[in-house]
Amino acid sequence: MDYFAQQLINGLVLGSIYGLIAIGYTMVYGIVGMINFAHGDIFMIGGFIALISFLILVSFGLTFVPLILLVVLLVSMAITALYGWTVERIAYRPLRHSFRLAPMLSAIGMSFVLMNYAQVSQGARVKPVPPIITGGYTLHESADGFNVQLSNVQILVVVTTVVLLGIFTWLVAKTRLGRDMRACEQDQTMAALLGVDVDRTISMTFVIGAALASVAGMMYLLYYGLIDFFMGFIAGIKAFTAAVLGGIGSLPGAMLGGLLIGLIETFWSAYFSVEYKDVAAFSILIIVLIFMPTGLLGRPEVEKV
């Protein structure tokens, strides 16, 4: 049971990171009806910006960790949001009224552009960082010497995810921007006729999704202590899988899917073969979609006539 509890903690932390990325996928799909395949690389860019910001602040002599983390978080969110806005303006807006395959191909191209941009500007080697947040708590000590540990960085990842999810839920449900987003999701033409600025709403959707991905990138950096230019592709595929598993277009579904993918990977790696953890995650996805084609919390699409 101690080993199971430890893996449960690890899976929830990993799932929280996947969930933050998956929200960006499901937001864009809900409003535009397209998959932003460059979103995983936006997550990677956010991780690099967090690393660079951290090194700059340390070089200036700042040593108060909470202040450093707050500044790095805000800077990373702001700059990564600008990347998200740029992706929408370059890869999506000019092709919004084109045939449905064109924006997807454009997003895939943008993904390769961002990946190679990071490789050229930051190098192809893995960038390790020393532990920034140390310490933790021992939840249970067993007789065989295996202790259930909960580190401070794991607490930070989960608490940050819960807080951001609460803020984002309030934003969508209670604000003017949230009402505009829900109106565009239902019918962009009618929303425009009723005074909604559709272009601005779609741009803000990309901006918010990119900001959440940057937080996930920073949490990944703090948790694993390393980043590289290729991590966005792998994490993006996992987060997209999480969004589909939970129900593409459903925000709670994206978070639920992220947690499930994280738990499946962690438990499979712990009890079976770590080489086949991806096979296990995608197999579960296939089984769920066979019996629930819209995902766990997805709604069936109603065709307007």
Coordinates of C-alpha atoms in Angstrom, one line a residue:
M1 CA 0.0 0.0 0.0
D2 CA 2.9 2.4 0.7
Y3 CA 4.3 1.9 -2.8
F4 CA 0.8 2.3 -4.3
A5 CA 0.3 5.6 -2.3
Q6 CA 3.6 6.9 -3.6
Q7 CA 2.8 6.1 -7.2
L8 CA -0.7 7.7 -6.7
I9 CA 1.0 11.0 -5.6
N10 CA 3.4 10.9 -8.5
G11 CA 0.6 10.2 -11.0
L12 CA -1.5 13.0 -9.8
V13 CA 1.4 15.5 -10.1
L14 CA 2.2 14.3 -13.7
G15 CA -1.5 14.4 -14.5
S16 CA -1.8 18.0 -13.3
I17 CA 0.9 19.0 -15.8
Y18 CA -0.8 17.2 -18.6
G19 CA -4.1 18.7 -17.6
L20 CA -2.9 22.3 -17.8
I21 CA -1.6 21.6 -21.4
A22 CA -4.8 19.8 -22.4
I23 CA -7.0 22.7 -21.4
G24 CA -5.3 24.7 -24.2
Y25 CA -6.1 22.1 -26.8
T26 CA -9.8 21.8 -25.7
M27 CA -10.3 25.6 -25.6
V28 CA -9.1 26.1 -29.1
Y29 CA -11.1 23.2 -30.4
G30 CA -14.2 24.3 -28.6
I31 CA -14.2 27.7 -30.3
V32 CA -12.4 27.3 -33.6
G33 CA -13.1 23.6 -34.2
M34 CA -9.5 22.9 -35.0
I35 CA -6.6 21.2 -33.1
N36 CA -3.7 23.5 -32.4
F37 CA -0.8 21.1 -32.9
A38 CA 1.7 23.8 -32.0
H39 CA 0.4 23.9 -28.5
G40 CA 2.9 21.4 -27.2
D41 CA 5.7 23.5 -28.5
I42 CA 4.2 26.5 -26.8
F43 CA 4.6 24.5 -23.6
M44 CA 8.2 23.9 -24.4
I45 CA 8.8 27.6 -25.1
G46 CA 7.3 28.4 -21.7
G47 CA 9.7 26.1 -20.0
F48 CA 12.7 27.7 -21.8
I49 CA 11.5 31.2 -20.9
A50 CA 11.1 30.2 -17.3
L51 CA 14.7 28.8 -17.3
I52 CA 16.1 31.9 -18.9
S53 CA 14.2 34.2 -16.5
F54 CA 15.4 32.2 -13.5
L55 CA 19.0 32.4 -14.6
I56 CA 18.7 36.2 -15.2
L57 CA 17.2 36.8 -11.8
V58 CA 19.9 34.7 -10.0
S59 CA 22.6 36.6 -11.9
F60 CA 21.2 39.8 -10.5
G61 CA 21.7 38.5 -7.0
L62 CA 18.1 37.6 -6.1
T63 CA 18.0 34.7 -3.6
F64 CA 14.5 34.9 -2.1
V65 CA 12.9 31.8 -3.8
P66 CA 9.2 32.8 -3.5
L67 CA 9.9 36.2 -5.1
I68 CA 12.0 34.5 -7.9
L69 CA 9.2 32.0 -8.6
L70 CA 6.5 34.7 -8.8
V71 CA 8.5 36.9 -11.1
V72 CA 9.5 33.9 -13.3
L73 CA 5.8 32.8 -13.4
L74 CA 4.5 36.2 -14.5
V75 CA 7.3 36.8 -17.1
S76 CA 6.9 33.3 -18.5
M77 CA 3.1 33.7 -18.8
A78 CA 3.4 37.1 -20.4
I79 CA 6.0 36.2 -23.1
T80 CA 4.5 32.7 -23.8
A81 CA 1.1 34.3 -24.2
L82 CA 2.6 36.6 -26.9
Y83 CA 3.8 33.4 -28.7
G84 CA 0.3 32.0 -28.5
W85 CA -1.1 35.3 -30.0
T86 CA 1.5 35.1 -32.8
V87 CA 0.6 31.5 -33.6
E88 CA -3.1 32.5 -34.0
R89 CA -2.3 35.5 -36.2
I90 CA 0.1 33.7 -38.5
A91 CA -1.1 30.1 -38.6
Y92 CA -4.9 30.3 -38.0
R93 CA -6.5 33.7 -38.7
P94 CA -5.5 33.9 -42.5
L95 CA -6.8 30.3 -43.0
R96 CA -9.9 30.4 -40.7
H97 CA -12.3 30.4 -43.6
S98 CA -10.3 28.0 -45.8
F99 CA -10.9 24.3 -46.1
R100 CA -10.6 22.5 -42.8
L101 CA -7.3 20.8 -43.5
A102 CA -5.4 24.0 -44.2
P103 CA -5.2 25.4 -40.5
M104 CA -4.2 22.0 -39.2
L105 CA -1.3 21.7 -41.7
S106 CA -0.3 25.3 -40.9
A107 CA -0.3 24.5 -37.1
I108 CA 1.9 21.4 -37.7
G109 CA 4.3 23.6 -39.7
M110 CA 4.3 26.1 -36.9
S111 CA 5.1 23.3 -34.5
F112 CA 8.2 22.4 -36.5
V113 CA 9.2 26.1 -36.7
L114 CA 9.0 26.5 -32.9
M115 CA 10.8 23.3 -32.3
N116 CA 13.7 24.1 -34.6
Y117 CA 13.8 27.7 -33.4
A118 CA 14.4 26.4 -29.8
Q119 CA 17.0 23.9 -31.1
V120 CA 18.9 26.6 -32.9
S121 CA 18.7 29.3 -30.3
Q122 CA 19.2 27.1 -27.2
G123 CA 21.0 24.1 -28.5
A124 CA 20.1 20.5 -28.8
R125 CA 21.4 19.3 -25.5
V126 CA 19.2 18.7 -22.4
K127 CA 19.3 21.7 -20.1
P128 CA 19.5 20.5 -16.5
V129 CA 18.9 22.9 -13.5
P130 CA 19.7 22.3 -9.8
P131 CA 16.8 21.7 -7.5
I132 CA 15.1 25.0 -6.8
I133 CA 12.5 23.9 -4.3
T134 CA 13.7 21.3 -1.8
G135 CA 12.3 19.6 1.2
G136 CA 9.1 17.7 1.8
Y137 CA 7.1 15.6 4.2
T138 CA 7.1 11.9 5.1
L139 CA 3.5 10.8 5.1
H140 CA 4.1 7.2 6.2
E141 CA 7.1 5.1 7.3
S142 CA 6.9 1.4 6.7
A143 CA 8.8 -1.4 8.5
D144 CA 10.7 -2.4 5.3
G145 CA 12.2 1.1 4.9
F146 CA 10.0 2.4 2.1
N147 CA 8.6 5.8 3.1
V148 CA 5.7 7.6 1.4
Q149 CA 7.1 11.1 0.5
L150 CA 5.4 14.3 -0.5
S151 CA 7.8 16.9 -1.7
N152 CA 7.3 20.6 -1.6
V153 CA 7.5 20.9 -5.4
Q154 CA 4.8 18.3 -5.8
I155 CA 2.6 20.3 -3.4
L156 CA 3.4 23.4 -5.5
V157 CA 2.4 21.7 -8.8
V158 CA -0.9 20.5 -7.5
V159 CA -1.9 23.7 -5.6
T160 CA -0.9 25.8 -8.7
T161 CA -3.0 23.6 -10.9
V162 CA -6.1 23.7 -8.6
V163 CA -5.8 27.5 -8.2
L164 CA -5.4 28.2 -12.0
L165 CA -8.3 25.8 -12.8
G166 CA -10.5 27.7 -10.3
I167 CA -9.6 31.1 -11.8
F168 CA -10.1 29.9 -15.3
T169 CA -13.5 28.3 -14.4
W170 CA -14.6 31.6 -13.0
L171 CA -13.3 33.5 -16.0
V172 CA -15.3 31.3 -18.4
A173 CA -18.5 31.3 -16.3
K174 CA -18.7 34.8 -14.9
T175 CA -16.9 37.3 -17.1
R176 CA -17.7 39.1 -20.3
L177 CA -14.8 37.3 -22.1
G178 CA -16.1 34.0 -20.9
R179 CA -19.6 34.7 -22.3
D180 CA -18.0 35.8 -25.6
M181 CA -16.0 32.5 -25.7
R182 CA -19.2 30.4 -25.0
A183 CA -21.1 32.4 -27.6
C184 CA -18.4 31.9 -30.3
E185 CA -18.3 28.2 -29.4
Q186 CA -22.1 27.9 -30.2
D187 CA -22.2 30.0 -33.3
Q188 CA -19.6 32.5 -34.5
T189 CA -21.8 34.2 -37.1
M190 CA -24.6 34.9 -34.6
A191 CA -22.2 36.0 -32.0
A192 CA -20.7 38.5 -34.4
L193 CA -24.2 39.8 -35.3
L194 CA -24.9 40.3 -31.6
G195 CA -21.8 42.5 -31.1
V196 CA -19.1 39.9 -30.1
D197 CA -15.7 40.7 -31.4
V198 CA -15.0 37.2 -32.7
D199 CA -11.4 37.9 -33.8
R200 CA -10.5 39.3 -30.4
T201 CA -12.2 36.4 -28.6
I202 CA -10.3 33.8 -30.6
S203 CA -7.0 35.6 -30.0
M204 CA -7.7 35.8 -26.3
T205 CA -8.4 32.0 -26.3
F206 CA -5.0 31.3 -27.8
V207 CA -3.4 33.8 -25.3
I208 CA -5.0 32.1 -22.2
G209 CA -4.2 28.7 -23.5
A210 CA -0.6 29.6 -24.1
A211 CA -0.3 31.2 -20.6
L212 CA -1.6 28.0 -19.0
A213 CA 0.9 26.0 -21.1
S214 CA 3.7 28.2 -19.8
V215 CA 2.7 27.5 -16.3
A216 CA 2.8 23.8 -17.1
G217 CA 6.3 24.3 -18.6
M218 CA 7.5 26.0 -15.5
M219 CA 6.1 23.2 -13.3
Y220 CA 7.8 20.6 -15.5
L221 CA 11.1 22.4 -15.1
L222 CA 10.7 22.6 -11.3
Y223 CA 9.5 19.0 -11.0
Y224 CA 11.9 17.2 -13.4
G225 CA 14.9 19.7 -13.3
L226 CA 15.5 19.6 -17.0
I227 CA 14.1 20.7 -20.4
D228 CA 15.0 20.2 -24.0
F229 CA 13.7 21.4 -27.4
F230 CA 11.9 18.1 -28.1
M231 CA 9.9 17.8 -24.9
G232 CA 7.0 19.8 -26.4
F233 CA 6.2 17.2 -29.0
I234 CA 6.0 14.3 -26.5
A235 CA 4.1 16.3 -23.9
G236 CA 1.8 17.7 -26.5
I237 CA 0.8 14.3 -27.8
K238 CA 0.1 13.1 -24.3
A239 CA -2.0 16.3 -23.5
F240 CA -3.9 15.9 -26.8
T241 CA -4.6 12.3 -25.8
A242 CA -5.8 13.5 -22.4
A243 CA -8.1 16.1 -24.0
V244 CA -9.6 13.4 -26.3
L245 CA -9.9 10.9 -23.5
G246 CA -11.8 13.4 -21.3
G247 CA -13.9 14.8 -24.1
I248 CA -12.5 17.3 -26.6
G249 CA -14.2 20.6 -26.0
S250 CA -14.9 19.9 -22.3
L251 CA -12.7 21.8 -19.8
P252 CA -13.4 19.5 -16.8
G253 CA -12.8 16.6 -19.3
A254 CA -9.4 17.9 -20.2
M255 CA -8.3 18.0 -16.6
L256 CA -9.8 14.6 -15.9
G257 CA -8.1 13.2 -19.0
G258 CA -4.8 14.7 -17.9
L259 CA -5.0 13.1 -14.5
L260 CA -6.0 9.7 -15.9
I261 CA -3.1 9.7 -18.4
G262 CA -0.7 10.7 -15.7
L263 CA -2.0 7.9 -13.4
I264 CA -2.0 5.3 -16.2
E265 CA 1.6 6.1 -17.1
T266 CA 2.9 6.2 -13.5
F267 CA 1.2 2.9 -12.4
W268 CA 2.2 1.1 -15.5
S269 CA 5.8 2.2 -15.1
A270 CA 5.8 1.2 -11.5
Y271 CA 4.1 -2.3 -11.8
F272 CA 4.9 -3.3 -15.3
S273 CA 7.3 -2.2 -18.0
V274 CA 8.3 1.5 -18.3
E275 CA 9.0 1.0 -22.0
Y276 CA 5.4 0.3 -22.7
K277 CA 3.8 3.1 -20.6
D278 CA 2.8 5.0 -23.8
V279 CA 1.2 1.8 -25.3
A280 CA -0.8 1.4 -22.1
A281 CA -2.1 5.1 -22.2
F282 CA -3.1 4.9 -25.9
S283 CA -4.7 1.5 -25.4
I284 CA -6.9 2.9 -22.7
L285 CA -7.8 5.8 -25.0
I286 CA -8.8 3.4 -27.8
I287 CA -10.9 1.3 -25.4
V288 CA -12.7 4.3 -24.0
L289 CA -13.4 5.8 -27.5
I290 CA -14.9 2.5 -28.7
F291 CA -17.6 2.6 -26.1
M292 CA -17.7 6.4 -25.5
P293 CA -16.9 8.1 -28.9
T294 CA -17.1 11.6 -27.4
G295 CA -14.8 10.8 -24.5
L296 CA -15.6 10.6 -20.8
L297 CA -17.2 14.1 -20.4
G298 CA -17.7 15.1 -24.0
R299 CA -21.0 16.1 -25.5
P300 CA -22.2 14.7 -28.8
E301 CA -22.2 17.4 -31.6
V302 CA -25.6 18.6 -32.8
E303 CA -25.5 19.5 -36.5
K304 CA -27.2 22.8 -37.2
V305 CA -29.6 22.7 -40.2

